[in-house]
Amino acid sequence: MLQKIFQKLENPKRPLLGPNVKALQFWGLLLPKNKFMKRFYIFMHFAVTVFTATECIDVWFVKSDMNLLLNNLKITMLATMSVIKVMTFLFWQKSWISIIEYVTRADLNQRNTTDPKKLELLKTFTQYCRKITFMYWSLMYTTVIIMIVLPLYKYFSSETYRENVKNGTDSYIPVVSSWVPFDKSTMVGYLAASIYQSYAAIYGGGWITSFDGNSMVIMVFFRAELEFLRIDAMDIFGTESEQVDQEVALKRLKECHSRHVELVKYARIFDSCLSPIMLLYMFVCSVMLCVTAYQINIETSAMQRLLNAEYLVFGVAQLFIYCWHSNDVLYASADLMCGPYESIWWTKSVVYRKDLFLLVEQFNKEVVFSAGPFTKLTVATFINILKGAYSYYTLLSQSQMK
């Protein structure tokens, strides 16, 4: 069953980004050309954006209850981050489309190779992209399902809770804390609010999975392309036993140079689209991780602790995957310079060596992704964010003990 679903997500024209592009199209981040469908998706985006605004308004009404306030803040910050992701994706739609087309074009060119080493690497990278995409989708929607099911589970599993709700000593647990212009303490009002909240949670989850999944796979592509460039640079002059003539060597050298120029160009475009998002995301994740850890510590309900723990895992995984793959790209970029020196350059004349030196200088350009103008996305940055979140958690815990 799952295998058939996964097969339908594949696209022979986009062997690497097939499922990711389909997700972007399904959730409306890549707007269709059809005017009706385009307006439909814009309306859907607007509806979730309005819902996010109601979450912010609700902060005022729950400010007296620390637990409700913290729960609202962590959800609202993540929702606001999702809205910003989508708005920037729509605003920079042309840049994102150019990046996707470049990735597809370069990937298809690599798949025309007959080199068994490169074919094996292509298979490995493609399988890896599918794993992180589907695992990330699963993690996201596990979180969404728990958020939606938890209120129903508590209502039907706890007779005491039902009685408390009926006599007014307790209130309905919302799917997501948000303000509505009607009384949500009644069954009808609560159901109406829950339907809107569930819709926003599901659609917001689609935003996150499609945007993040696409970005992560593109990062994997840049690492793969850098590794392929290193392999091709090693083979510029052929092997000691089978050397190529001057014309072929010069052609290979030019191809390596032009491919790296294009890679650097699109890596910078990708970074310009992603960098502002990651700067905000680092701040949001620091607060979100701190708040979630604190809630796990003070929560008495086992079900609520489970939800908070799953939410914490999702928050850590989101940030870690970005930092990990950016870190991979950085190291692949640094190792790329070894490629020309691993060729049989010592058998060639000074003229060849000068051309090879120009290629080395081109390969010396660092490819890495950043979070604004302040820091690079690396594993070291991820560890620093965890340290910062733990510091905030300690401060929050101590302030509540006084």
mmCIF file of N, CA, C and O in Angstrom, residues 260-343:
data_model
loop_
_atom_site.group_PDB
_atom_site.id
_atom_site.type_symbol
_atom_site.label_atom_id
_atom_site.label_comp_id
_atom_site.label_asym_id
_atom_site.label_seq_id
_atom_site.Cartn_x
_atom_site.Cartn_y
_atom_site.Cartn_z
ATOM 1 N N HIS A 260 31.139 24.314 -11.733
ATOM 2 C CA HIS A 260 31.326 24.867 -10.384
ATOM 3 C C HIS A 260 30.853 26.319 -10.315
ATOM 4 O O HIS A 260 30.285 26.741 -9.300
ATOM 5 N N VAL A 261 31.082 27.075 -11.375
ATOM 6 C CA VAL A 261 30.584 28.462 -11.428
ATOM 7 C C VAL A 261 29.064 28.468 -11.285
ATOM 8 O O VAL A 261 28.494 29.262 -10.521
ATOM 9 N N GLU A 262 28.398 27.568 -12.018
ATOM 10 C CA GLU A 262 26.942 27.480 -11.953
ATOM 11 C C GLU A 262 26.483 27.019 -10.575
ATOM 12 O O GLU A 262 25.502 27.529 -10.022
ATOM 13 N N LEU A 263 27.193 26.051 -10.004
ATOM 14 C CA LEU A 263 26.843 25.555 -8.667
ATOM 15 C C LEU A 263 26.933 26.668 -7.624
ATOM 16 O O LEU A 263 26.034 26.833 -6.798
ATOM 17 N N VAL A 264 28.030 27.425 -7.662
ATOM 18 C CA VAL A 264 28.213 28.527 -6.708
ATOM 19 C C VAL A 264 27.109 29.569 -6.886
ATOM 20 O O VAL A 264 26.557 30.094 -5.908
ATOM 21 N N LYS A 265 26.767 29.851 -8.138
ATOM 22 C CA LYS A 265 25.714 30.837 -8.426
ATOM 23 C C LYS A 265 24.387 30.429 -7.779
ATOM 24 O O LYS A 265 23.756 31.222 -7.070
ATOM 25 N N TYR A 266 23.969 29.180 -8.009
ATOM 26 C CA TYR A 266 22.680 28.740 -7.473
ATOM 27 C C TYR A 266 22.732 28.466 -5.984
ATOM 28 O O TYR A 266 21.705 28.591 -5.295
ATOM 29 N N ALA A 267 23.896 28.101 -5.468
ATOM 30 C CA ALA A 267 24.040 27.944 -4.016
ATOM 31 C C ALA A 267 23.832 29.290 -3.325
ATOM 32 O O ALA A 267 23.222 29.359 -2.250
ATOM 33 N N ARG A 268 24.330 30.354 -3.930
ATOM 34 C CA ARG A 268 24.150 31.692 -3.362
ATOM 35 C C ARG A 268 22.696 32.154 -3.468
ATOM 36 O O ARG A 268 22.178 32.809 -2.546
ATOM 37 N N ILE A 269 22.034 31.826 -4.571
ATOM 38 C CA ILE A 269 20.613 32.167 -4.696
ATOM 39 C C ILE A 269 19.807 31.414 -3.643
ATOM 40 O O ILE A 269 18.934 31.985 -2.970
ATOM 41 N N PHE A 270 20.118 30.126 -3.488
ATOM 42 C CA PHE A 270 19.439 29.296 -2.481
ATOM 43 C C PHE A 270 19.672 29.857 -1.080
ATOM 44 O O PHE A 270 18.738 29.966 -0.279
ATOM 45 N N ASP A 271 20.898 30.241 -0.793
ATOM 46 C CA ASP A 271 21.225 30.792 0.527
ATOM 47 C C ASP A 271 20.509 32.121 0.755
ATOM 48 O O ASP A 271 20.056 32.398 1.868
ATOM 49 N N SER A 272 20.399 32.934 -0.289
ATOM 50 C CA SER A 272 19.710 34.225 -0.140
ATOM 51 C C SER A 272 18.225 34.034 0.171
ATOM 52 O O SER A 272 17.617 34.848 0.864
ATOM 53 N N CYS A 273 17.634 32.947 -0.326
ATOM 54 C CA CYS A 273 16.224 32.650 -0.041
ATOM 55 C C CYS A 273 16.052 32.023 1.339
ATOM 56 O O CYS A 273 15.041 32.264 2.014
ATOM 57 N N LEU A 274 17.027 31.223 1.759
ATOM 58 C CA LEU A 274 16.895 30.458 2.999
ATOM 59 C C LEU A 274 17.466 31.175 4.220
ATOM 60 O O LEU A 274 16.951 31.023 5.337
ATOM 61 N N SER A 275 18.508 31.968 4.013
ATOM 62 C CA SER A 275 19.240 32.571 5.137
ATOM 63 C C SER A 275 18.371 33.409 6.081
ATOM 64 O O SER A 275 18.447 33.240 7.308
ATOM 65 N N PRO A 276 17.517 34.317 5.578
ATOM 66 C CA PRO A 276 16.676 35.096 6.507
ATOM 67 C C PRO A 276 15.728 34.204 7.314
ATOM 68 O O PRO A 276 15.477 34.464 8.493
ATOM 69 N N ILE A 277 15.216 33.144 6.671
ATOM 70 C CA ILE A 277 14.326 32.214 7.350
ATOM 71 C C ILE A 277 15.068 31.516 8.493
ATOM 72 O O ILE A 277 14.559 31.382 9.610
ATOM 73 N N MET A 278 16.284 31.062 8.228
ATOM 74 C CA MET A 278 17.041 30.323 9.232
ATOM 75 C C MET A 278 17.461 31.210 10.395
ATOM 76 O O MET A 278 17.581 30.738 11.527
ATOM 77 N N LEU A 279 17.680 32.494 10.140
ATOM 78 C CA LEU A 279 18.019 33.414 11.228
ATOM 79 C C LEU A 279 16.854 33.494 12.221
ATOM 80 O O LEU A 279 17.049 33.379 13.437
ATOM 81 N N LEU A 280 15.641 33.694 11.695
ATOM 82 C CA LEU A 280 14.461 33.730 12.553
ATOM 83 C C LEU A 280 14.214 32.367 13.194
ATOM 84 O O LEU A 280 13.821 32.267 14.360
ATOM 85 N N TYR A 281 14.470 31.327 12.419
ATOM 86 C CA TYR A 281 14.197 29.966 12.885
ATOM 87 C C TYR A 281 15.062 29.586 14.081
ATOM 88 O O TYR A 281 14.614 28.879 14.983
ATOM 89 N N MET A 282 16.297 30.058 14.079
ATOM 90 C CA MET A 282 17.199 29.761 15.196
ATOM 91 C C MET A 282 16.672 30.372 16.491
ATOM 92 O O MET A 282 16.703 29.737 17.547
ATOM 93 N N PHE A 283 16.181 31.594 16.396
ATOM 94 C CA PHE A 283 15.615 32.242 17.578
ATOM 95 C C PHE A 283 14.356 31.511 18.034
ATOM 96 O O PHE A 283 14.175 31.229 19.234
ATOM 97 N N VAL A 284 13.476 31.193 17.082
ATOM 98 C CA VAL A 284 12.225 30.500 17.401
ATOM 99 C C VAL A 284 12.499 29.146 18.035
ATOM 100 O O VAL A 284 11.882 28.767 19.036
ATOM 101 N N CYS A 285 13.453 28.398 17.464
ATOM 102 C CA CYS A 285 13.771 27.065 17.988
ATOM 103 C C CYS A 285 14.349 27.145 19.396
ATOM 104 O O CYS A 285 14.039 26.305 20.243
ATOM 105 N N SER A 286 15.176 28.128 19.654
ATOM 106 C CA SER A 286 15.755 28.291 20.995
ATOM 107 C C SER A 286 14.655 28.455 22.031
ATOM 108 O O SER A 286 14.656 27.798 23.076
ATOM 109 N N VAL A 287 13.688 29.334 21.741
ATOM 110 C CA VAL A 287 12.582 29.578 22.670
ATOM 111 C C VAL A 287 11.674 28.361 22.759
ATOM 112 O O VAL A 287 11.264 27.939 23.846
ATOM 113 N N MET A 288 11.368 27.766 21.586
ATOM 114 C CA MET A 288 10.459 26.625 21.536
ATOM 115 C C MET A 288 11.018 25.427 22.308
ATOM 116 O O MET A 288 10.291 24.772 23.071
ATOM 117 N N LEU A 289 12.304 25.140 22.136
ATOM 118 C CA LEU A 289 12.927 24.025 22.844
ATOM 119 C C LEU A 289 12.954 24.274 24.342
ATOM 120 O O LEU A 289 12.706 23.361 25.142
ATOM 121 N N CYS A 290 13.246 25.514 24.721
ATOM 122 C CA CYS A 290 13.273 25.886 26.138
ATOM 123 C C CYS A 290 11.898 25.698 26.766
ATOM 124 O O CYS A 290 11.755 25.071 27.833
ATOM 125 N N VAL A 291 10.873 26.222 26.118
ATOM 126 C CA VAL A 291 9.504 26.156 26.640
ATOM 127 C C VAL A 291 9.021 24.704 26.724
ATOM 128 O O VAL A 291 8.419 24.290 27.726
ATOM 129 N N THR A 292 9.285 23.921 25.683
ATOM 130 C CA THR A 292 8.822 22.529 25.659
ATOM 131 C C THR A 292 9.494 21.707 26.750
ATOM 132 O O THR A 292 8.841 20.899 27.427
ATOM 133 N N ALA A 293 10.803 21.899 26.940
ATOM 134 C CA ALA A 293 11.522 21.183 27.995
ATOM 135 C C ALA A 293 10.963 21.545 29.370
ATOM 136 O O ALA A 293 10.797 20.682 30.239
ATOM 137 N N TYR A 294 10.646 22.810 29.562
ATOM 138 C CA TYR A 294 10.087 23.264 30.837
ATOM 139 C C TYR A 294 8.712 22.635 31.075
ATOM 140 O O TYR A 294 8.397 22.195 32.188
ATOM 141 N N GLN A 295 7.880 22.570 30.024
ATOM 142 C CA GLN A 295 6.550 21.991 30.164
ATOM 143 C C GLN A 295 6.604 20.496 30.484
ATOM 144 O O GLN A 295 5.788 19.989 31.250
ATOM 145 N N ILE A 296 7.566 19.790 29.876
ATOM 146 C CA ILE A 296 7.731 18.361 30.184
ATOM 147 C C ILE A 296 8.052 18.182 31.664
ATOM 148 O O ILE A 296 7.577 17.261 32.322
ATOM 149 N N ASN A 297 8.836 19.114 32.199
ATOM 150 C CA ASN A 297 9.268 19.029 33.595
ATOM 151 C C ASN A 297 8.131 19.281 34.587
ATOM 152 O O ASN A 297 8.055 18.640 35.642
ATOM 153 N N ILE A 298 7.216 20.198 34.246
ATOM 154 C CA ILE A 298 6.152 20.568 35.198
ATOM 155 C C ILE A 298 4.836 19.844 34.945
ATOM 156 O O ILE A 298 3.968 19.838 35.797
ATOM 157 N N GLU A 299 4.696 19.230 33.772
ATOM 158 C CA GLU A 299 3.437 18.579 33.416
ATOM 159 C C GLU A 299 3.204 17.315 34.246
ATOM 160 O O GLU A 299 4.131 16.530 34.483
ATOM 161 N N THR A 300 1.975 17.102 34.694
ATOM 162 C CA THR A 300 1.626 15.905 35.476
ATOM 163 C C THR A 300 0.915 14.851 34.632
ATOM 164 O O THR A 300 0.969 13.665 34.936
ATOM 165 N N SER A 301 0.254 15.273 33.562
ATOM 166 C CA SER A 301 -0.466 14.346 32.690
ATOM 167 C C SER A 301 0.521 13.589 31.788
ATOM 168 O O SER A 301 1.339 14.198 31.105
ATOM 169 N N ALA A 302 0.409 12.256 31.802
ATOM 170 C CA ALA A 302 1.313 11.426 30.993
ATOM 171 C C ALA A 302 1.107 11.691 29.502
ATOM 172 O O ALA A 302 2.067 11.748 28.728
ATOM 173 N N MET A 303 -0.163 11.858 29.087
ATOM 174 C CA MET A 303 -0.474 12.109 27.678
ATOM 175 C C MET A 303 0.088 13.450 27.227
ATOM 176 O O MET A 303 0.646 13.573 26.129
ATOM 177 N N GLN A 304 -0.040 14.454 28.079
ATOM 178 C CA GLN A 304 0.471 15.775 27.740
ATOM 179 C C GLN A 304 1.996 15.768 27.684
ATOM 180 O O GLN A 304 2.606 16.431 26.840
ATOM 181 N N ARG A 305 2.603 14.996 28.572
ATOM 182 C CA ARG A 305 4.069 14.861 28.541
ATOM 183 C C ARG A 305 4.532 14.202 27.243
ATOM 184 O O ARG A 305 5.543 14.582 26.671
ATOM 185 N N LEU A 306 3.773 13.201 26.815
ATOM 186 C CA LEU A 306 4.097 12.519 25.556
ATOM 187 C C LEU A 306 4.027 13.489 24.387
ATOM 188 O O LEU A 306 4.915 13.504 23.516
ATOM 189 N N LEU A 307 2.971 14.311 24.362
ATOM 190 C CA LEU A 307 2.828 15.303 23.293
ATOM 191 C C LEU A 307 3.985 16.294 23.317
ATOM 192 O O LEU A 307 4.571 16.600 22.275
ATOM 193 N N ASN A 308 4.329 16.770 24.509
ATOM 194 C CA ASN A 308 5.434 17.729 24.624
ATOM 195 C C ASN A 308 6.771 17.103 24.225
ATOM 196 O O ASN A 308 7.609 17.756 23.592
ATOM 197 N N ALA A 309 6.961 15.836 24.620
ATOM 198 C CA ALA A 309 8.203 15.138 24.262
ATOM 199 C C ALA A 309 8.304 14.967 22.745
ATOM 200 O O ALA A 309 9.367 15.180 22.152
ATOM 201 N N GLU A 310 7.178 14.590 22.116
ATOM 202 C CA GLU A 310 7.175 14.429 20.654
ATOM 203 C C GLU A 310 7.417 15.767 19.963
ATOM 204 O O GLU A 310 8.120 15.852 18.965
ATOM 205 N N TYR A 311 6.845 16.814 20.528
ATOM 206 C CA TYR A 311 7.030 18.167 19.995
ATOM 207 C C TYR A 311 8.490 18.598 20.121
ATOM 208 O O TYR A 311 9.046 19.237 19.222
ATOM 209 N N LEU A 312 9.115 18.221 21.246
ATOM 210 C CA LEU A 312 10.531 18.543 21.459
ATOM 211 C C LEU A 312 11.402 17.824 20.436
ATOM 212 O O LEU A 312 12.326 18.411 19.854
ATOM 213 N N VAL A 313 11.104 16.550 20.199
ATOM 214 C CA VAL A 313 11.860 15.766 19.205
ATOM 215 C C VAL A 313 11.723 16.399 17.827
ATOM 216 O O VAL A 313 12.698 16.528 17.083
ATOM 217 N N PHE A 314 10.498 16.815 17.487
ATOM 218 C CA PHE A 314 10.266 17.443 16.183
ATOM 219 C C PHE A 314 11.048 18.742 16.052
ATOM 220 O O PHE A 314 11.666 19.007 15.020
ATOM 221 N N GLY A 315 11.045 19.564 17.108
ATOM 222 C CA GLY A 315 11.768 20.836 17.073
ATOM 223 C C GLY A 315 13.263 20.645 16.919
ATOM 224 O O GLY A 315 13.918 21.331 16.124
ATOM 225 N N VAL A 316 13.825 19.684 17.666
ATOM 226 C CA VAL A 316 15.265 19.400 17.572
ATOM 227 C C VAL A 316 15.603 18.850 16.191
ATOM 228 O O VAL A 316 16.597 19.248 15.575
ATOM 229 N N ALA A 317 14.757 17.927 15.687
ATOM 230 C CA ALA A 317 15.013 17.310 14.380
ATOM 231 C C ALA A 317 15.000 18.339 13.262
ATOM 232 O O ALA A 317 15.844 18.304 12.357
ATOM 233 N N GLN A 318 14.043 19.266 13.302
ATOM 234 C CA GLN A 318 13.958 20.313 12.279
ATOM 235 C C GLN A 318 15.269 21.073 12.143
ATOM 236 O O GLN A 318 15.827 21.216 11.048
ATOM 237 N N LEU A 319 15.751 21.572 13.261
ATOM 238 C CA LEU A 319 16.961 22.390 13.250
ATOM 239 C C LEU A 319 18.199 21.553 12.936
ATOM 240 O O LEU A 319 19.067 21.979 12.176
ATOM 241 N N PHE A 320 18.256 20.344 13.512
ATOM 242 C CA PHE A 320 19.427 19.493 13.320
ATOM 243 C C PHE A 320 19.618 19.112 11.858
ATOM 244 O O PHE A 320 20.742 19.122 11.348
ATOM 245 N N ILE A 321 18.510 18.769 11.173
ATOM 246 C CA ILE A 321 18.624 18.330 9.775
ATOM 247 C C ILE A 321 19.199 19.443 8.901
ATOM 248 O O ILE A 321 20.031 19.200 8.029
ATOM 249 N N TYR A 322 18.760 20.680 9.136
ATOM 250 C CA TYR A 322 19.304 21.805 8.372
ATOM 251 C C TYR A 322 20.796 21.967 8.645
ATOM 252 O O TYR A 322 21.613 22.097 7.716
ATOM 253 N N CYS A 323 21.166 21.985 9.909
ATOM 254 C CA CYS A 323 22.577 22.201 10.283
ATOM 255 C C CYS A 323 23.454 21.054 9.801
ATOM 256 O O CYS A 323 24.577 21.272 9.332
ATOM 257 N N TRP A 324 22.958 19.825 9.905
ATOM 258 C CA TRP A 324 23.736 18.651 9.502
ATOM 259 C C TRP A 324 24.043 18.676 8.003
ATOM 260 O O TRP A 324 25.179 18.463 7.585
ATOM 261 N N HIS A 325 23.025 18.957 7.193
ATOM 262 C CA HIS A 325 23.230 18.919 5.746
ATOM 263 C C HIS A 325 24.056 20.112 5.258
ATOM 264 O O HIS A 325 24.838 19.981 4.314
ATOM 265 N N SER A 326 23.884 21.252 5.886
ATOM 266 C CA SER A 326 24.729 22.396 5.551
ATOM 267 C C SER A 326 26.183 22.107 5.919
ATOM 268 O O SER A 326 27.108 22.493 5.191
ATOM 269 N N ASN A 327 26.367 21.419 7.036
ATOM 270 C CA ASN A 327 27.715 21.025 7.469
ATOM 271 C C ASN A 327 28.355 20.086 6.446
ATOM 272 O O ASN A 327 29.540 20.196 6.119
ATOM 273 N N ASP A 328 27.552 19.153 5.913
ATOM 274 C CA ASP A 328 28.034 18.232 4.874
ATOM 275 C C ASP A 328 28.496 18.981 3.631
ATOM 276 O O ASP A 328 29.521 18.661 3.024
ATOM 277 N N VAL A 329 27.707 19.985 3.235
ATOM 278 C CA VAL A 329 28.050 20.787 2.053
ATOM 279 C C VAL A 329 29.368 21.533 2.281
ATOM 280 O O VAL A 329 30.223 21.596 1.394
ATOM 281 N N LEU A 330 29.549 22.083 3.482
ATOM 282 C CA LEU A 330 30.770 22.816 3.815
ATOM 283 C C LEU A 330 32.003 21.926 3.680
ATOM 284 O O LEU A 330 33.005 22.319 3.074
ATOM 285 N N TYR A 331 31.931 20.707 4.216
ATOM 286 C CA TYR A 331 33.081 19.803 4.157
ATOM 287 C C TYR A 331 33.316 19.280 2.741
ATOM 288 O O TYR A 331 34.468 19.107 2.318
ATOM 289 N N ALA A 332 32.243 19.025 1.990
ATOM 290 C CA ALA A 332 32.397 18.597 0.593
ATOM 291 C C ALA A 332 33.032 19.704 -0.230
ATOM 292 O O ALA A 332 33.851 19.447 -1.125
ATOM 293 N N SER A 333 32.675 20.961 0.073
ATOM 294 C CA SER A 333 33.257 22.114 -0.613
ATOM 295 C C SER A 333 34.750 22.235 -0.316
ATOM 296 O O SER A 333 35.554 22.534 -1.206
ATOM 297 N N ALA A 334 35.114 21.989 0.943
ATOM 298 C CA ALA A 334 36.531 22.069 1.328
ATOM 299 C C ALA A 334 37.345 20.942 0.696
ATOM 300 O O ALA A 334 38.495 21.149 0.286
ATOM 301 N N ASP A 335 36.742 19.749 0.577
ATOM 302 C CA ASP A 335 37.448 18.590 0.001
ATOM 303 C C ASP A 335 37.557 18.666 -1.517
ATOM 304 O O ASP A 335 38.352 17.936 -2.117
ATOM 305 N N LEU A 336 36.743 19.533 -2.143
ATOM 306 C CA LEU A 336 36.718 19.608 -3.600
ATOM 307 C C LEU A 336 38.083 19.963 -4.186
ATOM 308 O O LEU A 336 38.449 19.493 -5.267
ATOM 309 N N MET A 337 38.858 20.781 -3.479
ATOM 310 C CA MET A 337 40.173 21.196 -3.971
ATOM 311 C C MET A 337 41.126 20.024 -4.162
ATOM 312 O O MET A 337 42.092 20.115 -4.931
ATOM 313 N N CYS A 338 40.857 18.927 -3.465
ATOM 314 C CA CYS A 338 41.734 17.750 -3.595
ATOM 315 C C CYS A 338 41.603 17.108 -4.975
ATOM 316 O O CYS A 338 42.542 16.446 -5.440
ATOM 317 N N GLY A 339 40.430 17.289 -5.623
ATOM 318 C CA GLY A 339 40.176 16.640 -6.903
ATOM 319 C C GLY A 339 41.253 16.875 -7.960
ATOM 320 O O GLY A 339 41.827 15.912 -8.490
ATOM 321 N N PRO A 340 41.563 18.140 -8.296
ATOM 322 C CA PRO A 340 42.593 18.384 -9.311
ATOM 323 C C PRO A 340 43.957 17.816 -8.935
ATOM 324 O O PRO A 340 44.709 17.340 -9.802
ATOM 325 N N TYR A 341 44.303 17.834 -7.644
ATOM 326 C CA TYR A 341 45.596 17.311 -7.200
ATOM 327 C C TYR A 341 45.639 15.792 -7.203
ATOM 328 O O TYR A 341 46.717 15.198 -7.142
ATOM 329 N N GLU A 342 44.453 15.164 -7.265
ATOM 330 C CA GLU A 342 44.390 13.700 -7.342
ATOM 331 C C GLU A 342 44.443 13.209 -8.785
ATOM 332 O O GLU A 342 44.437 12.004 -9.036
ATOM 333 N N SER A 343 44.486 14.140 -9.735
ATOM 334 C CA SER A 343 44.646 13.772 -11.143
ATOM 335 C C SER A 343 46.131 13.524 -11.427
ATOM 336 O O SER A 343 46.985 13.730 -10.571
#
